[in-house]
Coordinates of N, CA and C in Angstrom, one line a residue:
M22 N -13.6 -36.5 -28.0 CA -14.3 -37.5 -27.6 C -13.4 -37.5 -26.0
A23 N -14.4 -38.2 -24.7 CA -14.0 -38.9 -24.4 C -12.5 -38.8 -23.4
T24 N -11.4 -38.0 -22.3 CA -10.8 -38.8 -22.1 C -10.6 -39.5 -20.6
S25 N -9.6 -40.3 -20.5 CA -9.4 -41.1 -19.1 C -8.5 -40.9 -18.7
I26 N -8.7 -40.7 -17.3 CA -8.1 -40.0 -16.0 C -7.0 -40.1 -16.1
N27 N -6.2 -41.1 -16.9 CA -4.5 -40.9 -17.0 C -4.1 -39.8 -18.0
E28 N -5.0 -39.5 -18.5 CA -4.8 -38.2 -19.9 C -4.9 -36.7 -19.0
V29 N -4.1 -36.0 -19.2 CA -4.2 -34.5 -19.8 C -5.1 -34.0 -20.3
T30 N -5.9 -33.4 -19.6 CA -7.3 -32.7 -20.1 C -6.3 -31.7 -20.4
R31 N -6.7 -31.0 -21.8 CA -6.4 -29.3 -21.9 C -6.8 -28.3 -21.7
I32 N -6.4 -27.6 -21.8 CA -6.9 -26.5 -20.9 C -7.2 -24.6 -22.2
G33 N -6.4 -24.9 -23.2 CA -6.8 -24.1 -24.3 C -5.9 -22.6 -23.9
V34 N -7.0 -21.9 -24.0 CA -6.5 -20.6 -24.1 C -6.7 -20.0 -22.7
L35 N -6.7 -21.2 -21.8 CA -6.7 -20.5 -19.7 C -5.1 -20.3 -19.7
E36 N -4.9 -21.5 -20.6 CA -3.3 -21.4 -19.9 C -2.5 -19.9 -20.4
Q37 N -3.1 -19.4 -20.9 CA -2.5 -18.1 -21.2 C -3.1 -16.7 -20.7
L38 N -4.2 -16.9 -19.6 CA -4.5 -15.9 -19.1 C -4.4 -15.6 -17.5
V39 N -3.6 -15.1 -17.5 CA -2.9 -14.5 -15.7 C -4.3 -14.9 -14.7
G40 N -5.4 -14.2 -15.3 CA -6.9 -14.0 -14.6 C -7.3 -15.6 -14.2
Y41 N -7.3 -16.1 -15.3 CA -7.7 -18.2 -14.7 C -6.7 -18.3 -13.9
H42 N -5.2 -18.3 -13.8 CA -4.4 -18.3 -12.8 C -4.3 -18.2 -11.3
L43 N -4.5 -16.4 -11.8 CA -5.1 -16.6 -10.3 C -6.0 -16.7 -9.2
R44 N -7.6 -17.2 -10.8 CA -8.4 -18.2 -9.6 C -8.4 -19.0 -9.3
R45 N -7.9 -19.6 -10.0 CA -7.4 -20.9 -9.7 C -6.2 -21.2 -8.2
T46 N -5.2 -20.6 -8.0 CA -4.1 -20.0 -7.5 C -5.2 -19.2 -6.0
S47 N -5.9 -18.3 -5.8 CA -6.8 -18.1 -5.1 C -7.7 -19.4 -4.1
S48 N -8.3 -19.9 -5.3 CA -9.3 -21.1 -4.5 C -7.9 -22.0 -4.0
I49 N -7.4 -22.1 -4.3 CA -5.9 -22.9 -3.1 C -6.1 -22.7 -1.9
F50 N -5.1 -21.1 -2.3 CA -5.1 -20.4 -0.8 C -6.7 -20.2 -0.3
A51 N -7.4 -20.3 -0.7 CA -8.4 -20.3 0.5 C -9.1 -21.2 1.3
T52 N -8.7 -22.9 0.1 CA -8.9 -23.8 0.8 C -8.1 -24.4 1.7
D53 N -6.8 -24.3 1.5 CA -5.8 -24.7 2.4 C -5.6 -23.4 4.0
F54 N -6.2 -21.9 3.7 CA -6.6 -21.5 4.7 C -7.5 -21.3 5.6
S55 N -8.4 -22.2 5.1 CA -9.3 -22.8 6.1 C -9.1 -24.1 6.7
R56 N -8.4 -24.8 6.3 CA -8.0 -26.0 6.7 C -6.4 -25.4 8.0
A57 N -6.1 -24.5 7.9 CA -4.8 -24.2 8.4 C -5.5 -23.6 10.2
V58 N -5.9 -23.0 9.7 CA -7.3 -22.1 10.8 C -8.6 -22.9 11.3
A59 N -9.0 -23.6 11.4 CA -9.9 -24.4 11.2 C -9.6 -25.0 12.8
G60 N -11.1 -24.5 13.6 CA -11.7 -24.7 14.8 C -11.5 -23.2 15.2
T61 N -10.6 -22.5 14.9 CA -10.5 -21.4 15.6 C -11.6 -19.8 15.8
G62 N -12.5 -20.3 14.1 CA -13.7 -19.2 13.7 C -13.4 -18.3 13.0
M63 N -12.0 -18.4 12.7 CA -11.3 -17.9 11.7 C -11.6 -17.6 10.5
R64 N -11.8 -16.9 9.8 CA -11.8 -16.7 8.6 C -10.9 -15.6 7.0
Q65 N -10.4 -16.1 6.3 CA -9.5 -14.6 5.4 C -10.0 -13.4 5.5
V66 N -11.5 -13.3 5.4 CA -11.6 -11.6 5.7 C -11.6 -11.2 7.1
L67 N -12.1 -12.1 7.9 CA -12.4 -11.5 9.6 C -10.0 -11.4 10.2
F68 N -9.6 -12.0 9.5 CA -8.2 -12.3 9.8 C -7.7 -10.6 9.0
G69 N -8.3 -10.4 7.5 CA -7.9 -9.5 6.9 C -8.3 -7.9 7.9
I70 N -9.5 -8.0 8.0 CA -10.2 -6.7 9.2 C -9.0 -6.6 10.5
L71 N -8.7 -7.6 11.4 CA -8.2 -7.5 12.3 C -7.0 -7.5 12.0
S72 N -5.9 -7.5 11.0 CA -4.1 -7.2 10.8 C -5.0 -6.2 10.0
I73 N -5.5 -5.4 9.6 CA -5.3 -4.4 9.3 C -6.0 -3.3 10.5
I74 N -6.7 -3.3 11.1 CA -7.1 -2.4 12.4 C -5.8 -2.7 13.7
R75 N -5.4 -4.0 13.7 CA -3.7 -4.2 14.5 C -3.0 -3.1 14.1
A76 N -2.8 -2.8 12.8 CA -1.3 -1.9 12.4 C -1.9 -0.9 12.3
N77 N -2.8 -0.6 12.6 CA -3.7 0.8 12.7 C -4.6 1.1 13.8
P78 N -4.2 1.0 15.3 CA -5.6 1.2 15.8 C -6.1 2.5 16.2
E79 N -7.4 2.5 16.6 CA -7.9 3.3 16.1 C -8.7 4.1 14.5
I80 N -8.5 2.9 14.0 CA -8.7 3.4 12.3 C -10.4 2.9 12.4
N81 N -10.9 4.2 11.3 CA -12.5 3.7 11.8 C -12.7 3.0 10.6
Q82 N -13.7 2.1 11.3 CA -14.2 1.2 10.0 C -14.5 1.5 8.3
G83 N -14.6 2.6 7.7 CA -15.0 2.8 6.7 C -13.7 2.5 5.8
N84 N -12.1 3.3 6.6 CA -10.9 3.3 6.0 C -11.1 1.2 5.8
V85 N -11.1 0.7 7.0 CA -10.8 -0.3 6.9 C -11.4 -1.4 5.4
G86 N -12.6 -1.0 4.9 CA -13.8 -1.3 4.9 C -12.6 -1.2 2.9
R87 N -12.4 0.5 2.9 CA -11.8 0.8 1.6 C -10.6 -0.3 1.1
I88 N -9.8 -0.3 2.3 CA -8.6 -0.8 2.2 C -8.8 -2.1 1.7
L89 N -9.5 -3.2 2.3 CA -9.9 -4.4 2.3 C -10.9 -4.6 0.6
G90 N -11.6 -3.2 0.6 CA -12.3 -3.4 -1.3 C -13.9 -4.4 -0.4
I91 N -14.2 -4.2 0.8 CA -15.3 -4.5 1.2 C -16.7 -3.4 1.5
Q92 N -17.7 -4.1 0.9 CA -19.0 -3.1 0.5 C -19.2 -2.6 2.0
R93 N -19.9 -1.4 2.2 CA -19.8 -1.1 3.9 C -20.8 -1.7 4.4
A94 N -22.2 -2.1 3.8 CA -23.5 -3.0 4.7 C -22.2 -4.1 5.0
N95 N -21.5 -5.0 3.9 CA -21.0 -6.4 4.6 C -20.1 -5.7 5.6
M96 N -19.2 -4.8 5.4 CA -18.2 -4.4 6.4 C -19.7 -4.2 7.7
V97 N -20.4 -3.6 7.8 CA -20.5 -3.2 9.6 C -21.1 -4.9 10.1
S98 N -21.7 -5.7 9.3 CA -21.9 -7.0 9.6 C -20.8 -7.5 10.2
L99 N -19.6 -7.5 9.2 CA -18.3 -8.6 10.1 C -17.7 -7.4 11.0
V100 N -17.9 -6.3 11.2 CA -17.2 -5.2 12.5 C -18.2 -5.8 14.1
N101 N -19.4 -5.9 13.6 CA -20.2 -6.9 14.8 C -19.6 -8.0 14.9
E102 N -19.5 -8.9 13.9 CA -19.4 -10.2 14.7 C -18.5 -10.2 14.7
L103 N -17.2 -9.4 15.1 CA -15.7 -9.4 15.8 C -16.2 -8.8 17.4
V104 N -16.7 -7.8 16.8 CA -17.4 -7.1 19.1 C -18.0 -7.8 19.7
D105 N -18.6 -8.3 18.6 CA -19.3 -10.0 19.4 C -18.6 -11.4 19.7
K106 N -18.0 -11.6 19.2 CA -17.1 -12.5 19.4 C -15.7 -11.8 20.7
G107 N -16.3 -10.4 21.0 CA -15.0 -10.3 21.8 C -13.6 -9.8 21.6
L108 N -13.6 -9.8 20.3 CA -12.4 -10.0 19.3 C -11.4 -8.6 18.9
L109 N -13.2 -7.1 18.9 CA -12.8 -6.3 18.9 C -13.3 -5.1 19.4
H110 N -13.1 -3.8 20.0 CA -13.9 -2.9 20.6 C -13.8 -1.9 19.2
R111 N -15.2 -0.8 19.6 CA -15.7 -0.2 18.8 C -16.1 0.8 19.5
E112 N -15.4 2.4 19.4 CA -16.1 3.3 20.2 C -16.3 4.3 19.3
T113 N -17.2 5.5 19.4 CA -17.3 6.6 18.8 C -16.0 7.0 18.3
S114 N -15.4 7.8 17.8 CA -14.1 8.6 16.7 C -14.0 9.7 17.7
S115 N -13.3 9.7 18.1 CA -13.1 11.4 18.7 C -12.6 11.9 18.0
E116 N -12.3 11.6 16.4 CA -12.2 12.6 14.9 C -13.3 12.9 14.4
D117 N -14.3 12.2 14.6 CA -15.5 11.9 13.6 C -16.5 12.1 14.6
R118 N -17.7 12.1 14.6 CA -18.3 11.1 15.9 C -19.4 10.8 15.1
R119 N -19.5 10.8 13.8 CA -20.5 9.7 12.8 C -19.6 8.1 12.7
A120 N -18.5 8.2 12.9 CA -17.3 6.9 12.6 C -17.3 6.3 14.0
F121 N -16.5 5.3 13.6 CA -16.3 4.5 14.7 C -14.8 4.3 14.3
A122 N -14.3 4.2 15.9 CA -12.2 4.2 16.3 C -12.6 2.5 16.6
L123 N -11.9 2.1 15.8 CA -12.0 0.3 15.7 C -10.1 0.0 16.7
T124 N -10.1 -0.8 17.7 CA -9.3 -1.4 18.2 C -9.2 -3.1 18.4
V125 N -7.7 -4.0 18.0 CA -8.0 -4.8 18.6 C -8.1 -4.8 19.9
T126 N -9.0 -6.3 20.6 CA -8.6 -7.0 22.3 C -7.7 -7.8 22.3
P127 N -7.3 -7.4 23.6 CA -6.2 -8.9 24.0 C -6.8 -10.2 23.3
T128 N -7.8 -10.3 23.5 CA -8.3 -11.6 23.0 C -7.8 -11.7 21.4
G129 N -8.4 -10.4 20.9 CA -8.2 -11.1 19.7 C -7.1 -10.6 18.8
E130 N -6.4 -10.3 20.1 CA -4.3 -10.1 20.0 C -4.0 -11.7 19.7
A131 N -4.6 -12.0 20.9 CA -4.1 -13.9 21.2 C -4.8 -14.7 20.3
L132 N -6.0 -14.7 19.3 CA -6.6 -15.7 18.0 C -5.4 -14.6 17.0
V133 N -5.5 -13.6 16.8 CA -3.8 -13.0 15.5 C -2.9 -13.9 15.8
D134 N -2.7 -13.7 16.7 CA -1.3 -14.4 16.9 C -0.8 -15.8 16.6
A135 N -2.0 -16.3 17.1 CA -2.4 -18.3 17.1 C -2.2 -18.5 15.3
C136 N -2.8 -17.7 15.4 CA -3.6 -18.6 13.7 C -2.5 -18.4 12.9
L137 N -1.6 -16.9 13.0 CA -0.6 -16.4 12.3 C 0.1 -17.5 12.2
A138 N 1.1 -18.4 12.9 CA 1.6 -19.2 13.2 C 1.1 -20.3 12.2
E139 N -0.4 -21.1 11.9 CA -0.8 -21.6 11.6 C -1.4 -20.9 10.2
I140 N -1.1 -19.5 9.6 CA -1.1 -19.4 8.2 C 0.0 -19.2 7.4
R141 N 1.6 -18.8 8.6 CA 2.7 -18.5 7.9 C 3.1 -20.3 7.5
A142 N 2.6 -21.3 8.3 CA 2.7 -23.1 7.8 C 1.7 -22.5 6.6
H143 N 0.7 -22.2 6.3 CA 0.0 -22.4 5.3 C 1.0 -22.1 4.0
E144 N 1.5 -20.9 4.5 CA 1.9 -20.4 2.6 C 3.2 -21.2 2.9
E145 N 4.1 -21.1 3.8 CA 5.1 -22.2 3.7 C 4.9 -23.9 3.0
R146 N 3.6 -24.0 2.8 CA 3.2 -25.6 2.1 C 2.8 -24.9 1.0
L147 N 2.3 -24.1 0.7 CA 2.2 -23.7 -0.6 C 2.8 -23.1 -1.5
L148 N 4.1 -22.8 -0.2 CA 5.1 -21.8 -1.6 C 6.6 -22.3 -1.5
D149 N 6.5 -23.7 -1.4 CA 7.6 -24.1 -0.7 C 8.6 -24.3 -2.0
Q150 N 7.9 -24.7 -3.4 CA 8.8 -24.9 -4.4 C 9.4 -23.1 -5.2
L151 N 9.1 -22.1 -3.9 CA 9.5 -20.7 -4.7 C 10.8 -20.7 -3.5
S152 N 11.9 -19.6 -3.8 CA 13.1 -19.0 -3.3 C 12.4 -18.1 -2.7
A153 N 13.4 -17.3 -1.7 CA 12.8 -16.1 -0.4 C 12.7 -14.9 -1.8
G154 N 13.6 -15.2 -2.7 CA 13.4 -13.8 -4.0 C 12.2 -14.3 -4.9
E155 N 11.8 -15.3 -5.5 CA 10.8 -15.7 -6.3 C 9.8 -15.5 -5.1
R156 N 9.1 -15.3 -3.9 CA 8.5 -14.7 -3.1 C 8.3 -12.9 -3.1
A157 N 9.2 -12.7 -3.0 CA 9.1 -11.4 -3.0 C 8.9 -10.9 -4.6
T158 N 9.4 -11.4 -5.3 CA 9.3 -11.0 -6.5 C 7.4 -11.1 -7.3
L159 N 6.6 -12.0 -6.0 CA 5.6 -12.8 -6.6 C 4.9 -11.5 -6.0
I160 N 5.2 -11.3 -4.7 CA 4.1 -10.1 -4.2 C 4.3 -8.6 -4.6
R161 N 5.9 -8.3 -4.4 CA 5.3 -7.8 -5.3 C 5.0 -7.5 -7.0
L162 N 4.7 -8.3 -8.0 CA 4.1 -8.1 -8.8 C 2.2 -8.5 -8.7
L163 N 1.9 -8.7 -7.3 CA 0.8 -8.8 -7.3 C 0.2 -7.6 -6.6
M164 N 1.2 -7.3 -6.4 CA 0.8 -5.4 -6.0 C 0.5 -4.8 -6.9
L165 N 1.3 -5.1 -7.8 CA 1.2 -3.9 -8.7 C -0.4 -4.4 -9.4
I166 N -0.1 -5.1 -9.6 CA -2.0 -5.5 -9.9 C -2.8 -4.5 -9.5
E167 N -2.7 -5.3 -7.9 CA -4.0 -4.3 -7.2 C -3.9 -2.8 -7.0
S168 N -2.7 -2.5 -7.8 CA -2.6 -1.1 -7.3 C -3.9 -0.6 -8.7
K169 N -3.8 -0.9 -9.5 CA -4.9 -0.8 -10.6 C -6.2 -0.7 -9.9
E170 N -6.3 -0.9 -9.1 CA -7.7 -1.3 -8.6 C -7.8 0.7 -8.0
S171 N -9.7 1.4 -8.5 CA -9.5 2.7 -8.3 C -10.5 2.6 -7.3

């Protein structure tokens, strides 16, 4: 039986599945993130890479990829993109001549800072119904799930 626009459509068993809600939430966050940083050239994956490198100067790209769950081939092209944009500096690692040490350039630092203000506003928009304690609990619970990754 067809439902009208004004009727609530039941989602059945999906209502009880955490994965369904995580996927929907991720989609909402990704869409709003894109709007928040529109015009900067920033994407979630690039922001993640720059953030990890910023927190760990001279980290190698293999470790960045492992931390973020990015496959090696994809990581190479993403790092190339960031280097080409002048956001990242890549040089042969002094610890392992087969690896590249990565650092964020001053231009990359400025872009991360500019985007961070917009990203904080984006998160505030989406989480405004949660208290600070509830947000901390949400992050803690999500991190517990993330820790299951092998």
